[in-house]
XYZ file of C-alpha atoms in Angstrom:
630
model
C 28.011 -63.366 -30.191
C 27.377 -60.574 -31.218
C 25.158 -57.324 -30.898
C 24.345 -54.441 -33.009
C 24.353 -50.623 -31.953
C 22.727 -47.782 -33.390
C 25.097 -44.766 -33.831
C 22.228 -42.994 -35.555
C 18.850 -42.258 -36.520
C 15.479 -42.968 -34.334
C 16.967 -45.474 -32.413
C 20.568 -44.014 -31.816
C 22.191 -45.418 -28.542
C 20.062 -48.795 -28.500
C 22.017 -52.064 -28.389
C 20.503 -55.163 -29.814
C 21.579 -58.854 -29.030
C 22.012 -60.925 -32.208
C 20.707 -64.287 -31.337
C 19.233 -65.366 -34.277
C 19.312 -64.278 -38.308
C 17.648 -60.473 -38.800
C 15.925 -58.761 -41.289
C 16.550 -55.050 -40.862
C 14.478 -52.369 -43.049
C 12.037 -49.858 -42.173
C 8.922 -52.313 -42.057
C 7.468 -52.581 -38.654
C 7.369 -56.991 -39.304
C 10.906 -56.769 -39.927
C 13.113 -58.301 -36.995
C 15.514 -55.297 -36.812
C 13.257 -52.399 -37.439
C 14.765 -49.349 -38.690
C 12.657 -46.336 -38.852
C 14.367 -44.584 -41.402
C 12.428 -43.141 -44.820
C 15.513 -43.905 -46.706
C 15.732 -47.524 -45.599
C 13.704 -49.994 -47.844
C 10.995 -52.197 -46.049
C 13.310 -55.308 -45.978
C 16.767 -53.390 -46.917
C 19.700 -55.771 -45.400
C 20.155 -59.339 -44.178
C 22.041 -60.250 -40.801
C 22.839 -64.044 -41.213
C 23.738 -65.433 -37.987
C 24.639 -69.337 -37.440
C 25.482 -69.418 -34.143
C 29.256 -68.619 -34.417
C 29.582 -66.346 -37.666
C 27.579 -63.252 -38.283
C 27.122 -62.704 -42.099
C 25.641 -59.230 -43.548
C 24.241 -58.284 -46.682
C 22.016 -56.377 -48.900
C 18.304 -57.715 -49.381
C 17.525 -56.129 -52.564
C 17.323 -52.657 -51.528
C 16.605 -49.456 -53.469
C 19.660 -47.264 -52.010
C 22.119 -50.122 -51.423
C 23.614 -51.487 -47.823
C 27.130 -49.932 -47.051
C 29.631 -51.698 -45.023
C 31.989 -49.083 -43.591
C 30.831 -46.758 -46.220
C 31.545 -49.106 -49.102
C 28.614 -50.305 -50.819
C 27.721 -54.126 -50.356
C 28.382 -56.664 -53.001
C 26.875 -60.044 -51.692
C 27.303 -61.361 -48.120
C 30.178 -60.388 -46.141
C 31.442 -61.958 -42.782
C 30.886 -58.963 -40.197
C 33.725 -58.170 -37.527
C 34.246 -56.251 -34.640
C 33.944 -52.494 -35.163
C 32.574 -52.813 -38.680
C 29.452 -49.924 -39.455
C 26.597 -50.823 -41.486
C 24.699 -48.032 -43.097
C 21.139 -48.629 -43.971
C 19.767 -45.226 -45.448
C 21.023 -42.724 -42.849
C 20.836 -45.027 -40.089
C 24.575 -46.159 -39.015
C 24.849 -49.585 -37.074
C 27.981 -50.654 -35.461
C 28.545 -54.476 -34.938
C 30.409 -55.362 -31.900
C 31.089 -58.484 -29.605
C 28.819 -59.396 -26.774
C 30.785 -61.244 -23.885
C 28.792 -64.380 -22.899
C 28.355 -64.747 -19.394
C 30.589 -67.784 -17.877
C 27.113 -69.811 -17.527
C 26.097 -69.231 -21.063
C 25.488 -72.830 -21.643
C 22.500 -73.047 -19.177
C 20.835 -70.867 -21.488
C 22.618 -72.021 -24.763
C 21.288 -73.743 -27.772
C 22.751 -77.092 -26.046
C 22.195 -78.816 -23.097
C 23.336 -82.042 -21.433
C 21.487 -85.352 -20.708
C 22.220 -87.180 -17.626
C 21.640 -90.613 -18.774
C 24.333 -93.265 -18.787
C 25.654 -94.027 -22.282
C 26.814 -97.623 -22.992
C 30.555 -96.857 -24.409
C 31.637 -100.549 -24.217
C 31.517 -100.991 -28.093
C 33.105 -97.773 -28.694
C 36.260 -97.233 -30.385
C 38.840 -95.626 -28.083
C 41.846 -93.439 -29.551
C 44.445 -91.608 -27.588
C 44.834 -88.386 -28.929
C 48.444 -87.866 -27.913
C 49.523 -91.106 -29.596
C 50.023 -91.103 -33.667
C 47.279 -93.083 -34.936
C 48.085 -94.887 -38.587
C 45.515 -94.853 -41.172
C 45.084 -97.902 -42.840
C 43.312 -97.427 -46.281
C 44.794 -97.468 -49.702
C 47.286 -94.939 -51.302
C 44.730 -92.798 -53.210
C 42.269 -92.441 -50.035
C 45.354 -91.663 -47.990
C 46.661 -89.050 -50.356
C 43.127 -87.499 -50.270
C 42.742 -87.479 -46.495
C 46.059 -86.064 -45.846
C 45.315 -83.296 -48.512
C 42.193 -82.629 -46.497
C 44.430 -82.400 -43.125
C 46.558 -79.784 -45.260
C 43.593 -78.070 -46.602
C 42.411 -77.596 -42.940
C 45.498 -76.405 -41.961
C 45.661 -73.804 -44.390
C 42.187 -72.673 -43.553
C 42.878 -72.042 -39.771
C 45.983 -69.812 -40.464
C 45.872 -66.170 -38.995
C 42.106 -66.580 -37.891
C 42.629 -64.066 -34.889
C 38.671 -63.961 -34.225
C 37.510 -66.781 -31.653
C 34.190 -67.173 -33.287
C 35.479 -67.484 -36.641
C 37.920 -69.943 -35.620
C 35.295 -72.158 -33.989
C 32.893 -71.633 -37.322
C 35.801 -72.777 -39.941
C 36.629 -75.729 -38.271
C 32.997 -76.985 -38.286
C 33.016 -76.154 -41.618
C 36.241 -77.799 -42.657
C 35.186 -80.655 -40.960
C 31.962 -80.908 -42.721
C 33.731 -80.804 -46.087
C 36.146 -83.652 -45.006
C 33.194 -85.965 -43.443
C 30.385 -85.660 -45.839
C 28.323 -88.251 -43.498
C 28.245 -85.491 -40.683
C 24.888 -84.162 -40.168
C 25.679 -82.046 -36.861
C 28.341 -80.883 -35.279
C 29.154 -78.637 -32.209
C 32.570 -77.267 -30.362
C 32.619 -76.563 -26.851
C 35.461 -75.037 -24.589
C 36.132 -76.182 -20.865
C 38.432 -78.490 -19.340
C 35.822 -80.489 -17.311
C 32.251 -81.416 -18.261
C 30.898 -78.846 -15.622
C 33.117 -76.136 -17.592
C 32.039 -76.928 -20.778
C 30.631 -73.915 -22.562
C 28.981 -74.102 -26.225
C 30.595 -72.190 -28.469
C 29.675 -73.066 -32.140
C 27.225 -75.193 -33.556
C 26.219 -76.496 -37.220
C 23.705 -78.475 -38.679
C 24.002 -79.585 -42.436
C 21.816 -77.427 -44.404
C 19.850 -76.213 -41.385
C 21.833 -73.605 -39.841
C 21.112 -73.133 -36.398
C 19.327 -75.892 -34.587
C 17.664 -75.434 -31.192
C 18.063 -77.843 -28.161
C 20.622 -79.937 -29.135
C 21.345 -82.484 -26.150
C 24.752 -84.069 -25.860
C 25.740 -87.178 -23.540
C 27.311 -85.836 -20.259
C 28.839 -89.455 -19.994
C 30.665 -89.487 -23.300
C 31.871 -85.602 -22.754
C 33.325 -86.954 -19.418
C 34.930 -90.173 -20.826
C 36.506 -88.132 -23.537
C 38.110 -85.374 -21.201
C 39.130 -87.555 -18.369
C 40.723 -90.096 -20.565
C 42.302 -87.610 -23.138
C 41.030 -89.976 -25.549
C 38.446 -89.759 -29.003
C 35.495 -91.709 -28.938
C 33.747 -93.458 -31.960
C 30.177 -94.495 -31.219
C 28.156 -96.637 -33.320
C 24.772 -97.344 -32.269
C 23.797 -100.016 -35.042
C 22.454 -102.737 -32.903
C 18.656 -101.453 -32.809
C 16.614 -101.707 -35.421
C 14.132 -98.882 -34.065
C 14.905 -95.809 -32.434
C 12.488 -96.214 -29.510
C 14.382 -99.701 -29.070
C 17.693 -98.485 -28.350
C 19.605 -95.850 -26.661
C 21.461 -93.299 -28.634
C 24.088 -91.344 -26.875
C 22.191 -87.988 -27.339
C 18.431 -87.394 -27.482
C 18.615 -86.487 -31.196
C 18.708 -89.724 -32.488
C 21.986 -90.367 -32.992
C 23.393 -93.580 -34.692
C 27.279 -92.455 -35.103
C 29.434 -90.178 -33.514
C 32.840 -89.081 -33.166
C 33.728 -86.926 -29.767
C 37.696 -85.769 -29.559
C 39.155 -83.744 -26.935
C 40.801 -80.325 -28.544
C 44.268 -80.403 -26.447
C 47.256 -78.838 -27.257
C 50.496 -80.824 -25.152
C 48.754 -81.697 -22.334
C 46.434 -79.026 -22.067
C 42.322 -79.552 -22.589
C 40.846 -76.937 -24.502
C 37.604 -78.250 -24.595
C 35.837 -81.076 -27.256
C 34.385 -81.326 -30.588
C 31.712 -83.734 -31.881
C 30.105 -84.530 -35.032
C 27.504 -87.029 -35.742
C 24.988 -88.482 -37.880
C 21.502 -90.241 -37.719
C 21.748 -92.143 -40.726
C 22.894 -96.089 -39.784
C 23.864 -96.703 -43.182
C 26.593 -93.793 -43.311
C 28.484 -94.372 -39.653
C 31.912 -93.251 -39.074
C 34.941 -95.930 -38.990
C 38.298 -96.169 -37.445
C 39.845 -94.333 -39.993
C 37.720 -91.432 -39.664
C 38.450 -91.055 -36.165
C 42.285 -91.292 -37.077
C 41.770 -88.428 -39.405
C 39.294 -86.552 -37.303
C 41.973 -86.843 -34.423
C 44.508 -85.191 -36.782
C 42.245 -82.285 -38.033
C 41.460 -81.641 -34.315
C 45.033 -81.613 -33.146
C 45.401 -78.568 -35.888
C 42.085 -77.119 -34.748
C 43.305 -77.156 -31.315
C 46.359 -75.155 -32.240
C 44.185 -72.464 -33.856
C 41.857 -72.364 -30.659
C 44.688 -72.086 -28.547
C 46.208 -69.331 -30.458
C 42.898 -67.600 -30.980
C 42.482 -67.790 -27.330
C 45.782 -66.542 -25.941
C 44.883 -63.570 -28.408
C 41.479 -63.529 -26.735
C 43.003 -63.334 -23.307
C 45.305 -60.407 -24.044
C 42.284 -58.539 -25.318
C 40.247 -59.568 -22.078
C 43.034 -58.301 -20.249
C 43.095 -55.167 -22.220
C 39.347 -54.504 -21.206
C 40.045 -55.132 -17.568
C 42.324 -52.358 -17.855
C 40.445 -50.235 -19.733
C 37.219 -50.697 -17.362
C 39.929 -49.612 -14.608
C 41.407 -46.795 -16.589
C 37.774 -45.289 -17.198
C 37.714 -43.707 -13.807
C 41.139 -42.533 -14.274
C 42.418 -39.354 -16.127
C 44.014 -39.946 -18.914
C 47.783 -39.259 -18.320
C 47.398 -41.946 -15.164
C 45.374 -44.155 -17.605
C 48.628 -44.225 -19.977
C 50.700 -45.177 -17.329
C 48.367 -48.105 -16.259
C 48.225 -49.343 -19.859
C 52.090 -49.822 -19.983
C 52.272 -50.785 -16.384
C 54.839 -47.829 -15.784
C 52.472 -46.066 -13.034
C 54.391 -42.866 -12.194
C 54.639 -42.349 -8.340
C 56.437 -39.019 -8.396
C 55.017 -35.962 -7.066
C 54.455 -33.073 -9.601
C 52.647 -32.027 -12.961
C 52.714 -31.069 -16.196
C 50.338 -28.569 -17.956
C 48.089 -29.490 -20.872
C 45.144 -28.045 -22.523
C 41.938 -29.961 -21.488
C 38.135 -29.681 -20.919
C 36.487 -29.879 -17.636
C 32.969 -30.606 -16.577
C 31.222 -30.687 -12.896
C 28.053 -31.721 -12.421
C 25.724 -31.557 -9.202
C 22.613 -32.599 -7.974
C 20.687 -29.362 -7.060
C 19.105 -28.963 -3.492
C 20.927 -32.912 -2.537
C 21.745 -31.530 1.115
C 18.347 -30.720 1.933
C 16.860 -33.712 0.398
C 19.285 -35.767 1.969
C 18.420 -34.926 5.384
C 14.872 -36.589 4.737
C 16.135 -39.734 3.838
C 17.814 -42.561 5.740
C 21.564 -42.760 4.958
C 20.961 -45.999 3.154
C 18.501 -45.037 0.823
C 20.663 -41.791 0.137
C 23.504 -44.256 -0.831
C 21.727 -46.593 -2.889
C 19.801 -43.721 -4.868
C 23.114 -42.172 -5.594
C 24.848 -44.994 -6.706
C 21.746 -45.724 -9.271
C 22.499 -42.227 -10.306
C 26.027 -42.801 -11.091
C 25.468 -45.457 -12.873
C 23.285 -43.727 -15.359
C 25.714 -40.609 -15.366
C 29.183 -42.067 -15.576
C 28.591 -44.152 -19.017
C 27.481 -40.971 -20.297
C 31.137 -39.572 -19.961
C 32.949 -43.116 -20.711
C 30.809 -43.287 -23.774
C 32.180 -39.828 -25.013
C 36.049 -40.901 -23.974
C 35.924 -38.672 -20.855
C 37.368 -39.788 -17.652
C 36.038 -39.621 -14.046
C 38.617 -37.467 -12.112
C 36.630 -38.020 -8.588
C 33.150 -38.149 -6.815
C 32.537 -35.697 -4.466
C 29.764 -36.346 -2.548
C 26.831 -35.809 -5.125
C 29.339 -34.212 -7.788
C 31.534 -35.397 -10.534
C 34.755 -34.177 -11.740
C 35.254 -35.122 -15.412
C 38.369 -34.798 -17.661
C 38.755 -34.736 -21.459
C 42.368 -33.715 -23.350
C 45.002 -34.990 -20.742
C 47.308 -35.674 -21.993
C 46.560 -35.518 -25.297
C 43.749 -33.216 -26.875
C 42.603 -34.673 -30.221
C 40.910 -31.643 -31.059
C 37.530 -33.121 -29.835
C 38.070 -33.015 -26.091
C 35.163 -30.084 -25.686
C 32.869 -31.740 -28.367
C 33.227 -34.852 -26.427
C 32.523 -32.955 -23.164
C 29.583 -31.379 -24.212
C 27.984 -34.288 -25.846
C 28.637 -36.107 -22.308
C 26.639 -33.381 -20.619
C 23.830 -33.226 -23.027
C 23.588 -37.285 -22.455
C 23.725 -36.759 -18.955
C 20.707 -34.379 -18.702
C 18.973 -36.807 -21.131
C 19.772 -39.484 -18.977
C 18.144 -37.824 -15.597
C 14.919 -37.706 -17.331
C 14.737 -41.614 -17.813
C 16.367 -41.914 -14.078
C 13.511 -39.642 -12.882
C 10.886 -41.227 -14.569
C 11.484 -44.515 -12.435
C 12.251 -42.587 -9.408
C 8.582 -41.242 -9.539
C 7.230 -44.593 -10.821
C 8.515 -45.953 -7.284
C 7.707 -42.802 -5.165
C 11.087 -42.057 -4.499
C 12.788 -38.261 -4.922
C 13.455 -36.785 -8.492
C 16.704 -35.422 -8.946
C 17.671 -32.026 -10.724
C 21.273 -31.573 -11.894
C 23.421 -28.403 -13.189
C 26.415 -28.943 -15.170
C 29.288 -26.776 -15.799
C 31.735 -27.070 -18.652
C 35.125 -25.057 -19.135
C 38.343 -25.582 -21.486
C 41.706 -24.451 -21.073
C 45.324 -25.157 -19.554
C 45.389 -27.303 -16.724
C 48.312 -28.736 -14.248
C 47.791 -32.569 -14.158
C 49.715 -34.929 -12.009
C 50.229 -36.555 -8.497
C 48.911 -34.362 -6.031
C 49.198 -35.136 -2.142
C 51.887 -36.388 0.317
C 54.009 -39.519 -0.090
C 51.581 -41.728 1.723
C 48.385 -40.387 0.286
C 48.167 -39.281 -3.096
C 46.011 -38.997 -6.139
C 46.076 -38.202 -9.785
C 43.883 -34.801 -10.602
C 43.820 -31.598 -12.406
C 44.045 -28.288 -11.188
C 44.044 -24.784 -12.031
C 42.130 -21.723 -13.230
C 40.330 -23.684 -15.832
C 38.970 -26.192 -13.260
C 38.130 -23.521 -10.643
C 35.824 -21.912 -13.232
C 34.223 -24.839 -14.441
C 32.891 -25.670 -10.619
C 32.047 -22.130 -10.254
C 29.862 -22.332 -13.901
C 28.603 -25.678 -12.425
C 27.554 -23.951 -9.092
C 25.545 -21.357 -10.918
C 23.845 -23.925 -13.493
C 20.238 -24.452 -12.715
C 18.030 -27.656 -13.576
C 18.815 -29.036 -17.058
C 21.513 -26.309 -17.432
C 24.798 -27.445 -19.407
C 26.569 -23.915 -18.950
C 29.768 -23.791 -20.869
C 32.580 -20.919 -21.015
C 33.441 -18.968 -24.313
C 36.495 -20.955 -24.285
C 34.431 -24.126 -24.772
C 31.751 -22.580 -26.880
C 34.666 -21.375 -29.374
C 36.365 -24.528 -29.317
C 33.383 -26.752 -30.676
C 33.979 -24.961 -33.499
C 29.949 -23.798 -34.821
C 28.406 -27.252 -33.524
C 26.967 -26.012 -30.474
C 23.639 -24.772 -30.159
C 22.048 -22.867 -27.495
C 21.520 -19.721 -25.445
C 23.994 -16.778 -24.620
C 23.310 -15.895 -21.222
C 24.290 -12.550 -19.329
C 27.465 -12.113 -18.496
C 27.835 -14.128 -15.056
C 30.248 -12.942 -12.059
C 31.959 -15.747 -10.566
C 34.406 -16.111 -7.519
C 38.017 -14.944 -7.699
C 37.262 -13.312 -11.357
C 37.335 -9.593 -11.722
C 35.401 -9.333 -14.963
C 31.978 -11.417 -15.533
C 32.696 -14.611 -17.623
C 30.654 -14.850 -20.784
C 28.310 -17.787 -20.592
C 26.535 -20.109 -22.938
C 23.476 -22.518 -22.094
C 24.259 -25.229 -24.412
C 20.684 -26.976 -25.523
C 22.102 -28.796 -28.566
C 25.209 -30.428 -30.511
C 25.791 -31.120 -33.908
C 27.139 -34.838 -34.662
C 27.374 -37.800 -36.976
C 25.534 -37.146 -40.485
C 24.052 -33.487 -39.231
C 22.117 -34.936 -36.463
C 22.012 -32.778 -33.464
C 21.752 -34.229 -29.961
C 19.295 -31.937 -27.829
C 18.152 -31.505 -24.549
C 15.147 -29.415 -24.522
C 12.445 -29.299 -22.025
C 9.016 -28.623 -22.825
C 5.559 -28.163 -21.870
C 2.570 -30.244 -23.591
C -0.635 -29.684 -22.071
C 0.544 -29.639 -18.558
C 3.040 -32.231 -18.943
C 6.892 -32.327 -18.943
C 8.117 -33.759 -22.463
C 11.558 -33.475 -23.956
C 12.969 -33.180 -27.699
C 16.634 -35.201 -27.452
C 17.274 -35.415 -30.958
C 16.950 -33.975 -34.426
C 17.732 -36.438 -36.950
C 19.089 -36.170 -40.381
C 15.602 -35.784 -42.208
C 14.715 -33.014 -39.689
C 12.122 -34.854 -37.708
C 12.456 -35.107 -34.029
C 12.829 -37.644 -31.243
C 10.845 -36.668 -27.985
C 10.634 -38.547 -24.833
C 7.139 -38.007 -22.748
C 4.662 -39.694 -20.844
C 2.711 -42.741 -22.252
C -0.264 -41.082 -21.862
C 0.749 -37.832 -23.107
C -1.523 -37.050 -26.611
C 1.612 -35.160 -28.395
C -0.710 -33.560 -30.955
C -3.353 -32.248 -28.772
C -1.454 -29.109 -27.878
C 1.395 -26.820 -28.997
C 4.943 -27.487 -27.706
C 5.999 -24.679 -25.490
C 9.626 -23.972 -24.371
C 10.340 -24.836 -20.724
C 14.379 -23.693 -20.749
C 15.119 -21.739 -17.541
C 16.878 -19.273 -19.954
C 14.194 -18.809 -22.972
C 10.864 -19.911 -21.416
C 7.616 -19.568 -23.268
C 8.335 -19.734 -26.886
C 5.938 -21.790 -28.965
C 7.522 -24.516 -31.330
C 4.179 -25.301 -32.732
C 2.162 -28.298 -32.617
C 3.730 -31.673 -33.510
C 2.796 -33.986 -36.324
C 3.102 -37.696 -34.890
C 4.939 -39.895 -37.143
C 5.497 -43.276 -35.480
C 6.234 -44.652 -31.761
C 9.657 -46.045 -31.404
C 11.254 -48.751 -29.341
C 11.941 -47.660 -25.973
C 15.363 -47.651 -24.721
C 16.848 -48.776 -21.956
C 17.760 -45.214 -20.515
C 14.229 -44.134 -21.287
C 13.171 -45.450 -17.949
C 8.957 -45.267 -18.210
C 8.924 -42.907 -20.697
C 7.329 -43.420 -24.556
C 10.032 -42.396 -27.412
C 8.178 -40.659 -30.522
C 9.352 -39.332 -33.638
C 7.243 -36.462 -34.767
C 7.707 -33.341 -37.256
C 7.662 -29.972 -36.688
C 6.957 -27.315 -38.872
C 9.957 -25.002 -37.804
C 12.987 -27.692 -37.817
C 15.057 -24.654 -36.131
C 13.255 -24.934 -32.948
C 12.584 -21.147 -33.366
C 15.984 -20.116 -34.050
C 17.495 -22.258 -31.542
C 19.150 -24.762 -33.910
C 20.998 -21.936 -36.071
C 24.619 -20.583 -36.240
C 23.798 -17.793 -33.871
C 22.613 -18.559 -29.979
C 19.577 -17.548 -28.757
C 20.019 -14.112 -26.265
C 18.771 -14.641 -23.032
C 16.584 -11.932 -21.982
C 16.475 -12.879 -18.420
C 18.968 -11.874 -15.427
C 20.745 -14.436 -13.304
C 18.677 -12.500 -10.325
C 15.544 -14.190 -11.684
C 17.005 -17.738 -12.482
C 17.683 -19.346 -8.967
C 19.443 -22.884 -9.289
C 15.648 -24.114 -7.841
C 14.025 -22.735 -10.734
C 11.736 -25.459 -12.540
C 12.227 -25.759 -16.245
């Protein structure tokens, strides 16, 4: 199964599972709405047959682009492909099917007993002669070769499954339905692909438990013909869809059972025969090899994914060692250029005193579950958790030039994620949190620190200390970046130049910027701009490529009723004018109880905030305590 991830545009960050064919376009009537003025009303097609996803243009004015190449016709999509509709980019990726997927699948099982006494049974492991005339024999052998060639070098599991059924339908023109399942026993069987001739995906196909169990346990192929009953109501077919003839063949490599395959027909005049069964067994032996090879590759990818899940919480150098299976245990370290992020919950100690320990743990786990993906999704590694604080690292051991940008992007994402988190806290009558973030870039020493009995891989140095000092001075909603980090993001950052900041163990004041925005893909800008609107707190979180904005706000807010007023600690009171409503957008998972709207402002620079030069803060640090409310 696939899912579509919006990379840009009004729905950026949203994930849409693909469980049916979709039409993508700007019309609200589309099954995949793409709020983009440059997209046609019904712009592109995403055709899903239960195993394969095909993408193509739907006669749009501006064309549909796959990996920045204009599409001609329908194309089979693969993991990582990026489709562009107008200015909106959508990545295609696999969605892992849970282990109990067959329970909610398009397939189901019927527990009735099927009479198999008249079935033709053929051992899969035994070579079966095909008794037919030489011309027919040549045609069938050619079909086997054709299937073998078609399955060579297909590495994607879903593509293998779909191709197998496609070829079987070519070889057996009487086949009306087919399905492929993986698993060694009936209880483990999981639907992987289904085909219905000329109908695409058919819902609620039920198959006989009896015949599946017999086929797997005996390692034999079954040919069942239900020709004795003249009327469906007077006879019992092997499935609930009135099947007159079916072939069920285990998929085996040597003695290992991988699953089974069935094709069937409801037409009593076009039933399968013994020769068909022998050919189907031969084809399925080739198919089983293809499934086995694809499964080996999938197992390797799964192992890699498990390792990646582990190393999301480890600094980069240790992550590389884990990947190669060569974890360095020696004490010591090396010098790297890195970006360090510290975040903490403001007023956590006082707040936790009024809560039970169980409630504190539950709340912090929910909080960390929101914050950590912001870091890992922006290529960062969590170095450690320190109570309510998080330390994250970029650029160790290799900085590809994007460590600072990724660190800032993660910090802005964290502040926006906290907005949605707090809306849920408020709904449930729980404490809302405020967070300060400090980011610094420079040289660090990374390595194993501690004793031989107890050690950890971490980063040390003045760069780390300064990042923590910035965080300790960051107020609610602040992303405080050092001059080194500000310069490293190479003019892509937007924010407020704060007064020089005196920090512990620094002789001279530190130059600090409160980052409020970062320019990313296609000129879009990720923002965290808190505002007041007629007594309510709202947030601008993005400026799109067409210079409209995305705003998060309570559902009962009339967003065009009053001017938007800046609530930033370092730049309060600035009037951004009155918004023009464009449309309400689909709610994303991280939005909590808030509504997401697309708006237009006359001043697309937000009074100069989004410009080449930072706004200069006119307040002093003494006027901006950590607990100040934005």
